[in-house]
Coordinates of C-alpha atoms in Angstrom, one line a residue:
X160 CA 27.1 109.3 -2.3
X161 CA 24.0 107.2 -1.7
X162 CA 21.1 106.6 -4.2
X163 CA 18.3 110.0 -3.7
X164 CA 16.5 109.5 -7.1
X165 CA 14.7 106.6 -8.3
X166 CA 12.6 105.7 -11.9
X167 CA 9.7 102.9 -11.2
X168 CA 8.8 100.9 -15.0
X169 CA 5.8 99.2 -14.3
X170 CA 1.9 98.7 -15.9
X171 CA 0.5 97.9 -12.9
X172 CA -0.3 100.7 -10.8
X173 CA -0.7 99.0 -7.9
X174 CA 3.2 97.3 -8.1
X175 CA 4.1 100.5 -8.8
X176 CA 2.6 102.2 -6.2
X177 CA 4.2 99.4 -3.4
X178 CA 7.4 100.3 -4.6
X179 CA 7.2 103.5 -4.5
X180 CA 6.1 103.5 -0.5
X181 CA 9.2 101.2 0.2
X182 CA 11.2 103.3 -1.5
X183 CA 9.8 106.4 -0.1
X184 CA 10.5 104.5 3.1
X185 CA 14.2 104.6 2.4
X186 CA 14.1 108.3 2.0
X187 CA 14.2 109.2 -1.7
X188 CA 12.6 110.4 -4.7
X189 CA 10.4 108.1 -6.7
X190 CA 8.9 108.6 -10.5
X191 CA 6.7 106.1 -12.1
X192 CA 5.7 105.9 -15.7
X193 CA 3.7 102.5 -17.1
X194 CA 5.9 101.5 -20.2
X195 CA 9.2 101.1 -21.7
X196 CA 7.9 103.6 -24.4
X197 CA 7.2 106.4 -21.6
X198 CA 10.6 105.2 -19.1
X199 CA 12.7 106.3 -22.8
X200 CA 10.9 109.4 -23.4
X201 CA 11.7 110.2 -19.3
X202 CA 14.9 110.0 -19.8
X203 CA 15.5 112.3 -22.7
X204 CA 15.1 115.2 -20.4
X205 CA 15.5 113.8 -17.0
X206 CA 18.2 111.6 -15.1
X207 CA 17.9 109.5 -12.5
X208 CA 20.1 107.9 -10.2
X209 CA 18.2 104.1 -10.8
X210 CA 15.9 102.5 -12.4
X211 CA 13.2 99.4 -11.3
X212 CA 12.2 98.0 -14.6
X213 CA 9.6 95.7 -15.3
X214 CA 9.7 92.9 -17.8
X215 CA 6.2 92.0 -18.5
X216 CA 4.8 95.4 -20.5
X217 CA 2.6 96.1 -23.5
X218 CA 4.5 96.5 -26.4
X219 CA 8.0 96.7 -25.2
X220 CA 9.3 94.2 -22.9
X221 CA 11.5 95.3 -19.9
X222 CA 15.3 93.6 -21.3
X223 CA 14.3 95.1 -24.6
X224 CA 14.3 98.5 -22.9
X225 CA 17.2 97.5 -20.9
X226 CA 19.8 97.7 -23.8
X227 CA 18.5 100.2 -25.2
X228 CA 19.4 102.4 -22.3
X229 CA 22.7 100.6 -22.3
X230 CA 23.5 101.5 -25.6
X231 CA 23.1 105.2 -25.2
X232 CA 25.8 106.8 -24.1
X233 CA 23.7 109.4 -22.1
X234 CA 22.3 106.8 -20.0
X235 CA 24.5 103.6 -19.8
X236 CA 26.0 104.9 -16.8
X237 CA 22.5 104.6 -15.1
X238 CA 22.5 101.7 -12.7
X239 CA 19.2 99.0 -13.4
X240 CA 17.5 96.0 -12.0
X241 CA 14.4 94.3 -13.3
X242 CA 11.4 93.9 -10.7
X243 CA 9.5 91.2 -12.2
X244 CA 8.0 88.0 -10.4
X245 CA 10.6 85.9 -12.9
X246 CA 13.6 84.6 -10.7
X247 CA 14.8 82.0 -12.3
X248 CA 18.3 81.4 -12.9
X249 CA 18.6 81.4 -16.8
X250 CA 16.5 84.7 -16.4
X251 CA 19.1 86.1 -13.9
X252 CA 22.0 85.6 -16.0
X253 CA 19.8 87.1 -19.1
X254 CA 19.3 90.0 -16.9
X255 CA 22.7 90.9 -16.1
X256 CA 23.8 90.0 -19.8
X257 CA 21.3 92.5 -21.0
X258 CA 22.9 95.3 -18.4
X259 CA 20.9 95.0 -15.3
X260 CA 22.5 94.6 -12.1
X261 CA 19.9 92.2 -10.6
X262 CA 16.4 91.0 -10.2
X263 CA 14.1 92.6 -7.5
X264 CA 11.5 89.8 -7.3
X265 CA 8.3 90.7 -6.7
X266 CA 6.1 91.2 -4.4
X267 CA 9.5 93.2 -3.0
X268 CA 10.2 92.6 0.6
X269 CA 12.7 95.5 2.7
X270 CA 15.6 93.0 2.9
X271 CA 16.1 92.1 -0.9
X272 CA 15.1 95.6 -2.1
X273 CA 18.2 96.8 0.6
X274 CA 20.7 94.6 -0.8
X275 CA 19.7 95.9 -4.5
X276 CA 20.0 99.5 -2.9
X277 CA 23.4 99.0 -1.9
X278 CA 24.8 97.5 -5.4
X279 CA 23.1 100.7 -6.7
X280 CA 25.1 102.6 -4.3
X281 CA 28.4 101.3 -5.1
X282 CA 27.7 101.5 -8.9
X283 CA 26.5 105.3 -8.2
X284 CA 29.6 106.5 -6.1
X285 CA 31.8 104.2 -8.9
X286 CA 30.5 106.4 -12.1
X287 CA 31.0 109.5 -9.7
X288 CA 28.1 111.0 -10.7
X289 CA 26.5 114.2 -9.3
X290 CA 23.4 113.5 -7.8
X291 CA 21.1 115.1 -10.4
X292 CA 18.6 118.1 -9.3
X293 CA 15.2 117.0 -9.7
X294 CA 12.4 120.2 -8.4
X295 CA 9.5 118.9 -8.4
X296 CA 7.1 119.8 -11.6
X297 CA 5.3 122.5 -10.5
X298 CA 1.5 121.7 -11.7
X299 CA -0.4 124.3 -12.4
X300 CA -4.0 124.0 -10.3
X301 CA -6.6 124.5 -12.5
X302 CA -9.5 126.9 -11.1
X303 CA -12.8 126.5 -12.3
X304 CA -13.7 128.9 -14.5
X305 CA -14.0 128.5 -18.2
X306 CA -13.7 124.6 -17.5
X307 CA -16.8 122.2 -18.7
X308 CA -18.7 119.8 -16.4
X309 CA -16.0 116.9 -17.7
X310 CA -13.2 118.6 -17.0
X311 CA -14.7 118.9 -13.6
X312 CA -15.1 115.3 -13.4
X313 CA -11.9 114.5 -14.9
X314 CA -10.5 116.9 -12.5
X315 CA -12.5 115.2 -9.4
X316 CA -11.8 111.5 -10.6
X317 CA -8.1 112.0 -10.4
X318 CA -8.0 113.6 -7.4
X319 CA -10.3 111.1 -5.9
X320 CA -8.2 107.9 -6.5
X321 CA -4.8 109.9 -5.7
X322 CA -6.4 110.1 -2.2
X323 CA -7.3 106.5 -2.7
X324 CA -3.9 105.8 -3.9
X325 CA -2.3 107.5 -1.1
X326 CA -4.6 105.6 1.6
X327 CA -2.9 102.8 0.1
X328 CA 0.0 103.7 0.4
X329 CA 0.4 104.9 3.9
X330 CA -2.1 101.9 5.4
X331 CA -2.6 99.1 3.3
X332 CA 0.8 98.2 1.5
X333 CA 3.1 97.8 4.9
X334 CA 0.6 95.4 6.0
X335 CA 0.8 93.4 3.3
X336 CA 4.3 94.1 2.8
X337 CA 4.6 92.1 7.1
X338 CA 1.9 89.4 5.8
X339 CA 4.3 89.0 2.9
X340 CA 7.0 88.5 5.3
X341 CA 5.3 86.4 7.5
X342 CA 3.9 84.3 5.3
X343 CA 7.7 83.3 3.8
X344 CA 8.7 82.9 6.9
X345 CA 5.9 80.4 7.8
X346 CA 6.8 79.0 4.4
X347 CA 10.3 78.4 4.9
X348 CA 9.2 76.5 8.6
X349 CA 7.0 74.6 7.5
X350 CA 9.2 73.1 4.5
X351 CA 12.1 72.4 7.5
X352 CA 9.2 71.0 9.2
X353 CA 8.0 68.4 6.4
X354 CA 11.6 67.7 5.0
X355 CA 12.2 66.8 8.4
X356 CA 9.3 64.7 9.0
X357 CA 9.6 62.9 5.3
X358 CA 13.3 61.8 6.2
X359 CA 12.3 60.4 9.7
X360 CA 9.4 58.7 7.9
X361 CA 12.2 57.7 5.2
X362 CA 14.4 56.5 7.8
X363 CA 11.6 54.2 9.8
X364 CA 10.6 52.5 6.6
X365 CA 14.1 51.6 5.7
X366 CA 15.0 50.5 9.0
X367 CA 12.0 48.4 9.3
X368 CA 12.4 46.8 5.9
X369 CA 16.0 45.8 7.1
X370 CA 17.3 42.4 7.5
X371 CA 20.5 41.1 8.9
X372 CA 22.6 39.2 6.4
X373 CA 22.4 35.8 6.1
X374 CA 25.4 34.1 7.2
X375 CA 27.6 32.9 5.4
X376 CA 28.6 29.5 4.5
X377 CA 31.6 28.0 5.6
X378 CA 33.8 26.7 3.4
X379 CA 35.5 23.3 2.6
X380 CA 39.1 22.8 3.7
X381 CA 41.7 21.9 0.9
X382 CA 41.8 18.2 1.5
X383 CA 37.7 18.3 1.0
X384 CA 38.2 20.2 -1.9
X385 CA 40.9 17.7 -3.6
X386 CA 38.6 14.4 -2.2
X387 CA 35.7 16.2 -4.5
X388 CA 38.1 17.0 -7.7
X389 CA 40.1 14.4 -8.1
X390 CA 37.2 12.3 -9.1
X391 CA 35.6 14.6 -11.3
X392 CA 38.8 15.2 -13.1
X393 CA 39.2 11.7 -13.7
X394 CA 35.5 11.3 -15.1
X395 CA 36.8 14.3 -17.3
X396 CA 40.2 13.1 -18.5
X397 CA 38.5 9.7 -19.2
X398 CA 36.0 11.6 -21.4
X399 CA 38.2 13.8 -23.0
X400 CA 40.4 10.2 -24.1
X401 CA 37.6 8.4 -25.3
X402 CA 36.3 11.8 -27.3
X403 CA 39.4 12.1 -28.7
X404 CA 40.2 8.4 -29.5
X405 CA 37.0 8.7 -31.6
X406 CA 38.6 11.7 -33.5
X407 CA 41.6 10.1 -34.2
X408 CA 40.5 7.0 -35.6
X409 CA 38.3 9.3 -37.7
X410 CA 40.9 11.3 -39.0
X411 CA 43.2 8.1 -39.5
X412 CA 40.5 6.1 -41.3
X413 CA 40.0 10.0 -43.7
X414 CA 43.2 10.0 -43.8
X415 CA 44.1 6.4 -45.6
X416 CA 41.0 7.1 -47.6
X417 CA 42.6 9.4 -49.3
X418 CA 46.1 8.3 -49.8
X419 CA 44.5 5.2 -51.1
X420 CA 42.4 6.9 -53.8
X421 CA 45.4 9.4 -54.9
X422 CA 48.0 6.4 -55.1
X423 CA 45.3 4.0 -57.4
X424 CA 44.5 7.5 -59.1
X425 CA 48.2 8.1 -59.9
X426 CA 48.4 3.8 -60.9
X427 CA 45.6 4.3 -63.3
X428 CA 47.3 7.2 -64.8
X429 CA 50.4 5.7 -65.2
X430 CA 48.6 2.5 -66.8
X431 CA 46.8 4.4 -69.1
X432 CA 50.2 6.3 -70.7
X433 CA 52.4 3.1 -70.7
X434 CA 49.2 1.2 -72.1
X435 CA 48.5 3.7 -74.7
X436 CA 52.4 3.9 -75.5
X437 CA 52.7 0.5 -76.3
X438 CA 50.0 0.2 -78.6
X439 CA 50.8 3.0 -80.6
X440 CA 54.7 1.2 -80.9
X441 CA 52.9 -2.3 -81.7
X442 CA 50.6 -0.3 -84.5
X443 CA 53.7 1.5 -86.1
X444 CA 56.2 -1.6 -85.7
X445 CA 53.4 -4.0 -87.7
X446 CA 52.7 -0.5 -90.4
X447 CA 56.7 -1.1 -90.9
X448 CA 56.5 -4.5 -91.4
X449 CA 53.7 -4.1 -94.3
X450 CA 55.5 -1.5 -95.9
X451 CA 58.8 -3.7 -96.1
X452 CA 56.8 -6.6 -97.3
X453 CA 54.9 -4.7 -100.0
X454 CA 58.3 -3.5 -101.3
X455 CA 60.1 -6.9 -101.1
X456 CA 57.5 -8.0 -103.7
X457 CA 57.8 -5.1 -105.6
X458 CA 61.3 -5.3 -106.2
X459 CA 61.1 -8.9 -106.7
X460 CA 58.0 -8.3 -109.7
X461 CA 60.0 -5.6 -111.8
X462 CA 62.9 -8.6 -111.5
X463 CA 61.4 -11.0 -113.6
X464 CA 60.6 -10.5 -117.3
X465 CA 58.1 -13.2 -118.7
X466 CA 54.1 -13.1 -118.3
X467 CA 54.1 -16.3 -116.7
X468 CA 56.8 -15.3 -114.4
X469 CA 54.9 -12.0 -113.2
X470 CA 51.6 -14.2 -112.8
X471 CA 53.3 -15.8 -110.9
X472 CA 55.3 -13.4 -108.8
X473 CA 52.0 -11.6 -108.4
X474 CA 50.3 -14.5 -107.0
X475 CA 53.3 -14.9 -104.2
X476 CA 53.4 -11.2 -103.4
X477 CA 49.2 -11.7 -103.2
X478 CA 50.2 -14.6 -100.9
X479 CA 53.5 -13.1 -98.9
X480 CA 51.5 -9.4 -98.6
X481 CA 48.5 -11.6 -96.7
X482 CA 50.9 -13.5 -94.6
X483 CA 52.3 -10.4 -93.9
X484 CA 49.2 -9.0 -93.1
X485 CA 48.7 -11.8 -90.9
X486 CA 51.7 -11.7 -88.9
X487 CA 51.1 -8.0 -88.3
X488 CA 47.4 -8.9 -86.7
X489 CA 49.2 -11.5 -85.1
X490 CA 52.0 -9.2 -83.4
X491 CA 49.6 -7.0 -82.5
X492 CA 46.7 -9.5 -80.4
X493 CA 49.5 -10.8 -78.8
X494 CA 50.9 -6.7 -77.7
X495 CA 47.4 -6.3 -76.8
X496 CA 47.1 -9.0 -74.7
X497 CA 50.2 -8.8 -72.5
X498 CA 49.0 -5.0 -72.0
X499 CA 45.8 -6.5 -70.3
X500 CA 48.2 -8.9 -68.5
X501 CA 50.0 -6.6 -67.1
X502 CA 47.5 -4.5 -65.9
X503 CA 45.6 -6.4 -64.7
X504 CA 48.8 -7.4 -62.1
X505 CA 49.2 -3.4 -61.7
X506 CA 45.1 -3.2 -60.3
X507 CA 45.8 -6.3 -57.7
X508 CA 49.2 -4.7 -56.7
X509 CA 47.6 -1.6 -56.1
X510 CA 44.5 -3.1 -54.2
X511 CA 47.2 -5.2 -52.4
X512 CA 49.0 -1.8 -51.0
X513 CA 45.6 -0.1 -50.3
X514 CA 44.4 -3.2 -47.9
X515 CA 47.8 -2.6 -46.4
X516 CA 47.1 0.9 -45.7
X517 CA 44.1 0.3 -44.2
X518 CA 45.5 -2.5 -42.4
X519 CA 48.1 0.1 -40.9
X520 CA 45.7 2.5 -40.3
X521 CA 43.7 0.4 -38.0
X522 CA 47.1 -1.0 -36.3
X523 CA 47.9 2.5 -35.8
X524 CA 44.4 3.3 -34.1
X525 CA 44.5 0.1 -31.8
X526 CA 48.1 1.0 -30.4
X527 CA 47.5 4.8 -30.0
X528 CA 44.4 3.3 -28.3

């Protein structure tokens, strides 16, 4: 069962008033209020079988209304699509997520409005849904008695722009309903036309701005190619020897540098503990030797008895403890002085094997050479 009553939401009169003619045009029923405030009062006590809500309204905004009437269970069942001039995508898919079915974009033209018709259609004969009886409100005509001047002119206004309103209606809105159409048709021609006429512009400038490739250069056969390496190669190699020649007499040179220094380092060492070895035996043999001396003459005092005798005893142990003394000194110059003998022979033997290292190391360089 097809679509007989239909709600307009809209605060302009005159959007609502085009609707309502196509509508009309399509054979049904059409209501207008201005606001979402009125289009929920409406439906407290009425029912359509669609609604054509606007989104742009004082107060309440047309999605706002939307779920309202979605969430009621009285009128969820009522089928809804915004008529707004908004048609983008993210407002389409806001739409339907609020509960509308689609967007009617304004100005309305028959096709569009047709295809919304038939979605409201299917939806209608979906919910199964009587159509709803609507009489038309019977409006009392007011006479003219007992009514002031105003009233009159209240009275005479409103009359006076429904005729106005209805002159619209019936002359003015289908034509501009076919310049509508015209004019988006012209539109949609004359953006084929300049898309067209952009790309063969495009195309010209490109093709005039094209040049062949340069051709290619041919290349060298393999034995050209060898001819031109081999020398560079050699020039290479022969770098590469000498460069690292250079660093190998470098490192050989470091490297008997150093075993030089740690063998005299160890020889010096070695000097040192047999040196200070020595001395310390030649200092403790010649204590020994005093000590013996001093109690040879003891013993040999407490031996004799007279005065004379130990005068004299005295005198030679005076005499034997300073020859004593003596050797000792003695013993110990001559310790001292075949320590500096012999290491003084250590140092040359030691600068004797480090002038043979480095004599090695520079054999070595010269035959790796």
């Amino acid at each position: 069962m097809p679509v007989r009553h239909v709600l307009v939401v809209d605060d302009s009169k005159s959007a609502r008033l085009m609707l309502r003619k196509m509508l009309q045009g399509f054979g049904m029923t059409v209501d207008t209020v201005d606001s979402a405030e009125e289009a929920l009062s409406y439906l407290r006590d009425q029912h359509p079988d669609a609604i054509f809500m606007d989104h742009t309204m004082p107060c309440m905004d047309g999605l706002t209304a939307v779920r309202q009437i979605k969430n009621s269970p009285a009128t969820a069942s009522i089928p809804v699509a915004m008529y707004t001039s908004k048609d983008e995508p993210s407002y389409q898919d806001e739409a339907q997520a609020a509960g509308a079915v689609g967007v009617l974009s304004k100005p309305a033209i028959p096709e569009t409005l047709g295809a919304i018709l038939e979605r409201f259609n299917v939806l209608f004969d979906a919910a199964n849904l009587p159509p709803p009886s609507s009489p038309e409100p019977v409006t009392a005509t007011p006479t003219a008695e007992g009514m002031t001047a105003d009233q009159v002119g209240a009275i005479a206004l409103e009359k006076a722009e429904q005729v106005f309103y209805e002159a619209i209606e019936t002359q003015v809105l289908p034509l501009i309903n076919d310049v509508v159409a015209k004019l988006r048709q012209d539109v949609e021609t004359s953006q084929q036309e300049t898309c067209a006429r952009i790309a063969g512009r495009i195309c010209a400038e490109q093709l005039a701005a094209w040049q062949p490739p340069e051709p290619r250069e041919v290349q060298p056969s393999e034995a050209a190619l060898r001819t031109q390496m081999l020398p560079l190669m050699e020039q290479r190699l022969e770098t590469y020897r000498r460069e690292a020649r250079a660093d190998f007499e470098e490192l050989a040179r470091e490297v008997a540098g150093q075993v030089c220094q740690h063998q005299l380092h160890d020889l010096s060492n070695r000097l040192v503990r047999q040196l200070s070895l020595r001395f310390a035996e030649a200092t403790q043999k010649a204590g020994l030797d005093a000590r013996e001396a001093a109690e040879n003459v003891a013993r040999e005092m407490v031996s004799r008895a007279t005065t004379a005798a130990e005068a004299a005893a005295t005198q030679a142990a005076v005499s034997q403890a300073d020859a004593a003394a003596a050797a000792a000194e003695q013993t110990t110059r001559q310790l001292w002085a075949d320590a500096q003998r012999d290491l003084q022979r250590r140092i040359h033997l030691a600068a004797g094997w480090a002038a043979a290292a480095g004599v090695g190391a520079s054999v070595l360089a010269y035959v790796l050479r």
